[in-house]
Amino acid sequence: MDLLDNADDEMLEKLESLQNVDEDMKRRVFSMSEKKYEKLKDERYFTENDPVEGVETYRRPHWLSRAMAAAAALVLVGGGLGVYKLLDRNGRPDMQSEVSEERPPVTVQVSTQTTTETTTEAAEMTTTETAAEAVQSATEVTTQASEDHTAEKDENEQKNENTDQASPDQLTEEERHQIYNDLFGQYMTLDQKKHTALRSGEEMITIYMLDSEQSSAGIYPEYADKAVEHDGKVYMPINYYKIDNPEFTTLAEMRQVYSAFADQHYIDKVMGADVTGCGNNGFLDVVEANYPDQFVEYEGQVYSLDNEIAALHLEDIPELDGKSFPVSSNYFFWESNYDGKFFEDWQGGYGFTTVDMVLRRQDDGSWKIYDLLMGQSDKAYYSAIAGNEVPTLMANMYDSFQNLAN
Amino acid sequence: MTGSEYSSMLSASPEMAHKALFDEYFGYAYTIVHNRLRGSASAEDIEECVSDVFADVFLKYERGDFSGDMKGYIGTVAKRRAVDRYRQLKRQAASVSLEDDAAAGLRAATDITRESEKRELSRILLDRILSLGEPDSTIIMQKYYYNKNSRQIGTLIGMKASAVRMRCSRAAEKLKTMLAADGLLGE
């Protein structure tokens, strides 16, 4: 019967005539088709370069692009944990960052005006603070919390003493697992505190991000009512929520705390600009390189794009399995699957979590998180991904790394 | 069904239009997807893929473009979706090797020099199955091509499982004799 595989059109006609349709299956498939169609219809508005035929062409709000860098199979958790910035504009991994660690100067043009005002007072704010300077300024802020964290870091470094200077292929799988567990544990410990704050309207700010320098005509209908025209340009609102974390208050302090376990690349990826000059309900003109990202600072406090997520304790969630995907002497990927959810309040109550992490060896030989992505799904999904040859959530990124390494 | 017919139905009731289109072309789309994925995908994967095909088709027609041959378009979407799903499954499966049936099937399909010979053999095979007449043609196809058991086949064609088994055994013998006469089976 294998002869009939990949049949041509004439053969397909004959095969169809020999097919007895299972009515139950047919009903099932129709129901699935309808659900998928409804979903596609919704997603169509988010899809860039979607060839829309016969009707008016819409475009997606510019700021949505970041949220859309997501894998399909799992529900991704944590808006700022996407893979977006790991790839440069040509879609290649940003492996050059091991040469240049310095954060480029951030230039943000700000028009200070609330939505209700009719006149514009344009101002320009130029931030030339580099990442190194930000960290330097953070070290001058001595807090008990950061000292505690440094102590944790020292302990961790001691634990990893034997694995320092070793490239992934020189490490055993157990050692790679240990490195991953240490870093993920530090990340989650901090994350639990980060997300425990209850958010309210008073703790939220809204920044109107530049969407287009054209008029709002042609913007997707469901966003058109949110778009605001100002000074001949179109802006879209983004909400940020204040973080209540005893470990840090400002972005500089947060950078310092995260530097214990996160690579500069990851820190730069998730931590953005100080938007104080913009003001609540203000307009922010940004370019891609200066995007405010997952975390912004406003009046000396860190704000996050995330809200209403509460993390559970790492030790309460059993790890089902974990495996490494080494790609070069300085990088490896690690994937672990957990029989539980890390985020208690996540919609749908998904009870299975996959974590993909990229780890990068630092100049001092220690390992830090270069990138991280978490996804939650049903437990049944585990059977579909168990034994994957590539990291589930970071398959494309893994391919890019391998191509670059080879 | 023509594009203008579908268009009229769509403006009256999108759900009814979807159902009518689905009823008319489900068999065709399923045949294509099953033909491409058989041996490398589960029944659930195939059903998922067919549902993707119709979701795509509904979406395309929702945009108001009813030009072209509907069946041709649905066939093209089904083939593309099946290829995508095959690649996806191949990527997910940890143990796909060159010895894998699906991989072997793919290799054969890409071997241009053998393609025309294969096409001819498959045409003869299918003609011989059709010549068995009903319900034997269906029983043979459901048993060996769709991998259904006697009970499932019996439900489809309204026969007892024991009767299906008996007819299947006789039909298979008859088919074997015909194929041997065609020189398609060894001694």
Coordinates of N, CA and C in Angstrom, one line a residue, chain A residues 71-76 319-325 334-340 351-356 373-395, chain B residues 45 88-95:
Chain A
A71 N 6.4 31.1 20.4 CA 6.2 29.8 19.9 C 4.7 29.5 20.0
A72 N 4.2 28.6 19.1 CA 2.8 28.3 19.1 C 2.3 27.3 20.0
A73 N 3.2 26.3 20.3 CA 2.7 25.1 21.0 C 2.3 25.4 22.4
L74 N 3.2 26.1 23.1 CA 2.9 26.4 24.5 C 2.5 27.8 24.7
V75 N 1.8 28.1 25.8 CA 1.4 29.4 26.1 C 2.7 30.0 26.8
L76 N 3.2 31.0 26.2 CA 4.5 31.6 26.7 C 4.1 32.5 27.9
E319 N 10.7 18.3 38.7 CA 11.2 18.4 37.4 C 11.1 17.0 36.8
L320 N 10.5 16.9 35.6 CA 10.2 15.6 35.0 C 11.5 15.2 34.3
D321 N 12.1 16.1 33.6 CA 13.4 15.7 32.9 C 14.1 17.0 32.5
G322 N 15.3 16.8 32.0 CA 16.1 18.0 31.5 C 17.2 17.5 30.7
K323 N 17.5 18.3 29.7 CA 18.7 17.9 28.8 C 19.3 19.1 28.2
S324 N 20.6 18.9 27.9 CA 21.4 20.0 27.3 C 21.5 19.9 25.8
F325 N 21.7 21.1 25.2 CA 22.0 21.1 23.7 C 23.2 22.0 23.5
W334 N 19.6 24.6 27.5 CA 19.1 23.6 28.5 C 17.6 23.7 28.4
E335 N 17.0 22.5 28.4 CA 15.5 22.5 28.5 C 15.1 21.5 29.6
S336 N 14.2 22.0 30.5 CA 13.6 21.2 31.5 C 12.1 21.3 31.5
N337 N 11.5 20.1 31.8 CA 10.0 20.1 31.9 C 9.6 19.8 33.3
Y338 N 8.6 20.5 33.7 CA 8.1 20.4 35.1 C 6.7 20.0 35.2
D339 N 6.4 19.2 36.2 CA 5.1 18.7 36.4 C 4.3 19.7 37.3
G340 N 4.1 20.8 36.7 CA 3.4 21.9 37.5 C 3.5 23.2 36.8
G351 N -1.0 23.1 33.6 CA -0.3 22.4 34.7 C 1.0 21.8 34.3
F352 N 1.6 22.2 33.2 CA 2.8 21.6 32.8 C 3.7 22.8 32.2
T353 N 5.0 22.8 32.7 CA 5.8 23.9 32.3 C 7.1 23.4 31.6
T354 N 7.4 24.1 30.5 CA 8.7 23.9 29.9 C 9.6 25.2 30.0
V355 N 10.8 25.0 30.4 CA 11.7 26.1 30.5 C 12.9 25.9 29.5
D356 N 13.1 26.8 28.7 CA 14.3 26.8 27.8 C 15.2 27.9 28.2
L373 N 13.2 31.4 28.3 CA 11.8 31.4 27.8 C 11.0 30.3 28.6
M374 N 9.9 30.6 29.0 CA 9.0 29.6 29.7 C 7.7 29.5 29.1
G375 N 7.2 28.3 29.0 CA 5.9 28.0 28.4 C 5.1 27.1 29.3
Q376 N 3.8 27.3 29.4 CA 2.9 26.4 30.1 C 1.9 25.8 29.2
S377 N 1.6 24.5 29.5 CA 0.6 23.8 28.6 C 0.0 22.7 29.5
D378 N -0.8 21.9 28.8 CA -1.4 20.7 29.5 C -0.3 19.6 29.6
K379 N -0.5 18.8 30.6 CA 0.5 17.7 30.8 C 0.6 16.8 29.6
A380 N -0.5 16.7 28.9 CA -0.5 15.8 27.7 C 0.5 16.2 26.7
Y381 N 0.8 17.5 26.7 CA 1.8 18.0 25.7 C 3.2 17.4 25.9
Y382 N 3.4 16.9 27.1 CA 4.7 16.4 27.5 C 5.1 15.2 26.5
S383 N 4.1 14.4 26.2 CA 4.4 13.2 25.4 C 4.8 13.7 24.0
A384 N 4.3 14.8 23.6 CA 4.6 15.3 22.2 C 6.0 15.9 22.1
I385 N 6.5 16.4 23.2 CA 7.8 17.1 23.1 C 8.9 16.3 23.8
A386 N 8.6 15.2 24.5 CA 9.6 14.4 25.2 C 10.6 13.9 24.1
G387 N 11.8 14.1 24.3 CA 12.8 13.5 23.3 C 13.1 14.4 22.1
N388 N 12.6 15.7 22.2 CA 12.8 16.6 21.1 C 14.3 16.7 20.8
E389 N 14.6 16.8 19.5 CA 16.0 17.0 19.1 C 16.5 18.4 19.3
V390 N 15.6 19.3 19.4 CA 16.0 20.7 19.5 C 15.1 21.3 20.7
P391 N 15.6 22.4 21.3 CA 14.8 22.9 22.4 C 13.4 23.4 21.9
T392 N 12.4 23.0 22.7 CA 11.0 23.1 22.2 C 10.7 24.6 21.9
L393 N 11.0 25.5 22.8 CA 10.6 26.9 22.7 C 11.6 27.7 21.9
M394 N 12.8 27.2 21.7 CA 13.8 28.0 21.1 C 14.4 27.3 19.9
A395 N 13.6 26.5 19.2 CA 14.1 25.7 18.1 C 14.8 26.6 17.0
Chain B
D45 N -3.3 13.4 14.4 CA -2.5 14.4 13.6 C -3.1 14.7 12.3
Q88 N 6.9 19.2 10.5 CA 6.8 19.5 12.0 C 7.0 18.2 12.8
L89 N 6.3 17.1 12.3 CA 6.4 15.9 13.0 C 7.8 15.3 12.9
K90 N 8.4 15.5 11.8 CA 9.7 14.9 11.6 C 10.7 15.6 12.6
R91 N 10.4 16.9 12.7 CA 11.3 17.7 13.6 C 11.1 17.3 15.1
Q92 N 9.8 17.0 15.4 CA 9.5 16.7 16.8 C 9.9 15.2 17.2
A93 N 9.9 14.4 16.2 CA 10.2 13.0 16.5 C 11.7 12.8 16.7
A94 N 12.0 12.2 17.8 CA 13.5 12.0 18.2 C 14.1 10.9 17.4
S95 N 13.3 10.0 16.9 CA 13.9 8.7 16.4 C 13.7 8.6 14.9

